Coordinates of C-alpha atoms in Angstrom, one line a residue:
G1 CA -62.8 5.3 52.0
F2 CA -60.6 8.2 51.3
L3 CA -58.6 11.0 52.9
A4 CA -61.0 13.9 53.6
L5 CA -59.5 17.4 53.9
P6 CA -61.2 20.2 55.8
V7 CA -62.0 23.3 53.8
N8 CA -59.2 25.4 55.4
K9 CA -56.7 22.9 53.9
C10 CA -58.0 23.0 50.4
G11 CA -56.0 25.0 47.7
N12 CA -56.2 26.6 44.3
Q13 CA -54.1 24.1 42.3
Y14 CA -54.2 20.3 41.9
I15 CA -52.9 17.6 39.6
I16 CA -55.3 14.7 39.1
S17 CA -54.2 11.2 40.0
S18 CA -57.1 9.0 38.9
Y19 CA -56.1 5.7 37.3
R20 CA -56.7 4.7 33.6
E21 CA -59.7 3.2 32.0
T22 CA -59.9 -0.6 32.2
A23 CA -62.6 -1.4 29.7
D24 CA -62.3 -1.2 25.9
F25 CA -65.2 1.4 25.8
T26 CA -67.3 -0.7 23.4
S27 CA -69.4 -3.1 25.5
Q28 CA -68.8 -1.2 28.7
S29 CA -67.0 1.8 30.2
L30 CA -65.4 2.1 33.6
T31 CA -64.3 5.7 33.3
P32 CA -61.7 7.6 35.3
Y33 CA -63.1 10.8 36.7
A34 CA -62.3 14.0 38.6
S35 CA -64.8 16.2 40.5
V36 CA -64.0 19.8 41.4
I37 CA -66.2 21.2 44.3
G38 CA -66.7 24.9 44.8
L39 CA -66.1 26.3 48.2
S40 CA -67.0 30.0 47.4
D41 CA -69.3 31.8 45.0
S42 CA -67.9 33.0 41.7
T43 CA -64.9 30.6 41.5
T44 CA -63.3 30.3 38.1
V45 CA -61.8 26.9 37.5
T46 CA -59.6 25.9 34.5
F47 CA -59.1 22.2 33.8
H48 CA -56.1 21.4 31.6
I49 CA -56.4 17.9 30.3
G50 CA -53.7 15.3 30.8
G51 CA -53.8 11.6 30.6
N52 CA -52.5 9.7 27.6
K53 CA -52.9 9.7 23.8
S54 CA -56.3 7.9 24.0
T55 CA -57.9 10.5 26.3
T56 CA -61.0 12.3 25.1
V57 CA -63.2 14.4 27.4
R58 CA -66.8 15.0 26.2
I59 CA -69.1 17.7 27.8
S60 CA -72.9 17.6 27.9
S61 CA -73.2 19.7 24.8
G62 CA -71.4 17.0 22.9
E63 CA -68.2 19.0 22.4
K64 CA -65.0 17.0 22.7
Y65 CA -61.6 17.9 24.2
N66 CA -58.2 16.2 23.9
T67 CA -55.0 16.2 25.9
Y68 CA -53.5 19.6 26.6
D69 CA -56.8 21.3 25.8
S70 CA -58.4 23.5 28.5
M71 CA -61.9 23.9 29.8
V72 CA -63.2 26.7 32.0
V73 CA -66.3 26.9 34.3
T74 CA -67.5 29.2 37.1
L75 CA -68.6 27.4 40.3
N76 CA -70.6 28.7 43.3
K77 CA -70.4 27.3 46.8
G78 CA -71.6 23.7 46.7
D79 CA -71.4 23.4 43.0
Y80 CA -69.4 20.5 41.5
W81 CA -67.9 19.9 38.1
L82 CA -67.6 16.2 37.2
I83 CA -65.1 15.4 34.4
A84 CA -64.6 11.9 32.9
S85 CA -62.6 10.6 30.0
E86 CA -63.7 8.2 27.4
G87 CA -61.8 5.8 25.1
N88 CA -59.9 2.5 25.2
Q89 CA -57.5 2.7 28.2
S90 CA -58.0 6.5 28.4
D91 CA -56.7 8.4 31.4
I92 CA -57.0 11.9 33.0
G93 CA -54.1 11.4 35.4
G94 CA -51.8 14.4 35.1
S95 CA -54.6 16.9 34.4
F96 CA -54.1 20.3 36.0
V97 CA -56.8 22.1 38.0
D98 CA -56.2 25.9 38.5
A99 CA -58.8 28.0 40.3
N100 CA -58.8 31.6 41.4
K101 CA -60.2 30.6 44.9
P102 CA -59.7 27.4 46.9
V103 CA -61.6 24.3 45.7
A104 CA -61.8 20.7 46.8
V105 CA -60.9 17.9 44.3
V106 CA -61.8 14.2 44.4
S107 CA -60.7 11.7 41.7
G108 CA -60.9 8.0 41.0
T109 CA -62.1 5.3 38.7
H110 CA -65.4 3.4 38.5
C111 CA -63.5 0.1 38.4
S112 CA -59.9 -0.2 37.5
Y113 CA -57.3 -2.9 36.9
V114 CA -54.0 -2.0 38.6
P115 CA -51.8 -2.4 36.6
V116 CA -54.0 -2.1 33.6
S117 CA -53.7 -5.8 32.5
I118 CA -54.0 -7.3 36.0
S119 CA -57.5 -8.4 37.3
A120 CA -59.6 -7.9 39.2
C121 CA -60.9 -4.3 39.0
D122 CA -62.3 -2.3 41.9
Y123 CA -63.6 1.2 42.7
L124 CA -60.9 3.8 43.3
I125 CA -61.4 7.2 45.0
E126 CA -59.2 9.7 46.8
Q127 CA -59.3 13.4 47.7
E128 CA -56.4 15.2 46.1
L129 CA -53.7 17.1 48.0
P130 CA -53.3 20.7 46.7
T131 CA -49.9 21.5 45.3
N132 CA -48.9 23.7 48.2
F133 CA -48.7 20.6 50.4
W134 CA -46.4 18.7 48.1
G135 CA -42.8 17.9 49.2
E136 CA -39.5 16.5 47.9
K137 CA -39.3 13.2 49.9
Y138 CA -41.9 10.4 50.4
Y139 CA -41.8 7.1 52.1
V140 CA -44.0 4.5 50.3
S141 CA -45.0 1.7 52.7
N142 CA -45.4 -1.9 51.7
I143 CA -49.0 -3.3 51.7
A144 CA -49.3 -6.3 54.1
D145 CA -49.0 -9.8 52.7
R146 CA -48.4 -8.6 49.1
K147 CA -45.5 -10.4 47.2
K148 CA -45.0 -7.5 44.8
S149 CA -44.7 -3.8 45.6
S150 CA -47.5 -1.3 44.9
I151 CA -47.8 0.7 41.7
I152 CA -47.1 4.4 42.2
R153 CA -47.6 7.5 40.1
I154 CA -45.4 10.5 40.6
F155 CA -46.5 14.0 39.5
A156 CA -44.4 17.1 39.4
M157 CA -45.2 20.7 40.2
E158 CA -42.5 22.1 38.0
P159 CA -40.9 21.1 34.6
N160 CA -37.6 19.3 34.5
T161 CA -37.9 17.3 37.8
N162 CA -35.6 14.3 38.5
I163 CA -37.1 11.4 40.4
L164 CA -35.0 9.1 42.6
R165 CA -35.6 5.8 44.4
N166 CA -33.8 5.4 47.8
D167 CA -31.5 8.4 47.0
S168 CA -29.5 6.3 44.5
M169 CA -31.4 5.2 41.4
E170 CA -32.9 7.7 39.0
I171 CA -36.3 6.3 38.0
G172 CA -37.7 9.1 35.9
Y173 CA -37.4 12.7 34.6
I174 CA -40.6 14.7 34.3
T175 CA -40.4 17.4 31.6
K176 CA -43.7 19.2 32.1
K177 CA -45.8 20.5 35.0
F178 CA -48.8 18.5 33.8
G179 CA -49.9 16.4 30.8
I180 CA -49.5 12.9 29.5
E181 CA -47.6 9.9 30.9
N182 CA -43.8 10.2 30.7
E183 CA -44.1 14.0 30.1
G184 CA -46.2 15.3 33.0
W185 CA -46.0 12.2 35.3
I186 CA -44.6 8.7 35.5
E187 CA -45.9 5.3 36.7
T188 CA -43.6 2.6 38.2
R189 CA -43.4 0.0 41.0
A190 CA -42.4 1.4 44.4
S191 CA -39.7 -1.3 44.5
T192 CA -38.4 -3.3 41.6
D193 CA -38.5 -6.9 42.7
T194 CA -40.1 -7.5 46.1
N195 CA -42.7 -5.9 48.4
R196 CA -40.3 -3.6 50.2
P197 CA -40.9 0.0 51.3
A198 CA -39.2 2.7 49.2
M199 CA -38.1 6.3 49.6
I200 CA -39.0 8.5 46.6
S201 CA -37.3 11.8 46.3
A202 CA -37.1 14.6 43.7
T203 CA -35.2 17.7 42.9
K204 CA -38.4 19.8 43.0
P205 CA -41.8 19.3 44.8
I206 CA -43.8 16.2 43.7
N207 CA -46.9 14.2 44.6
V208 CA -46.9 10.5 45.1
M209 CA -50.0 8.4 44.8
Q210 CA -50.0 4.7 45.8
Y211 CA -52.2 2.1 44.1
N212 CA -52.7 -1.4 45.5
Q213 CA -52.7 -3.9 42.6
G214 CA -55.2 -6.5 41.6
L215 CA -55.4 -10.0 43.1
S216 CA -53.9 -11.8 40.0
D217 CA -50.7 -9.8 40.3
D218 CA -49.4 -12.2 43.0
N219 CA -52.5 -14.3 43.9
V220 CA -52.9 -12.6 47.3
P221 CA -56.5 -11.8 48.1
S222 CA -56.6 -8.1 47.7
D223 CA -58.1 -5.7 45.1
P224 CA -57.2 -2.2 43.9
F225 CA -57.4 1.1 45.9
Q226 CA -55.6 4.3 45.6
M227 CA -54.0 6.1 48.6
T228 CA -52.4 9.5 49.1
V229 CA -48.8 9.3 50.4
L230 CA -47.9 12.3 52.6
P231 CA -44.5 14.0 52.1
S232 CA -41.8 13.7 54.8

């Protein structure tokens, strides 16, 4: 299941939060993806590729694109543009969607380990919040019965954004509006040692996505999902 936004709450700009590739992309692929859905005719969409240094995006013609490259299409109402990365532990998290009219954006992964070395994998999906709904303070809840806290990813709307945990500890500094890990976004635990709630705040608007980790992280029966955290 995932958060479903009505059309009148969709926006023009998004940053993708799908989790990274689990497979080695030789015997199988379990790719991260993003889907942009047109809500009006003649909508121009630019997709600026983020992720990590392993990320490659291939389109149907066979042409390849790498991180910080851009792709452009025109969508009509009801059209969708499906984008997936390929490559060992590749990622498209941190990619930037910019449209001249409102669009809907859904992202996820076919089957992902969270974190990447922790089994078992599961299907992830979530509808993205447009950047105009982002805020500067978020409360990340604990997931019932887990012994360790969730993985979170934090995305910034503006360069040079400081990220704090519980108003006291700086946990990251995002230098770019979008892009690769540790430049356009960061990944961390919501809390450092136990399964406690956390307050995440920033000097500029951010987006926080919560990822439940795989069973073998703490041997609690539960598998990955991703969940939008709403700003305070």
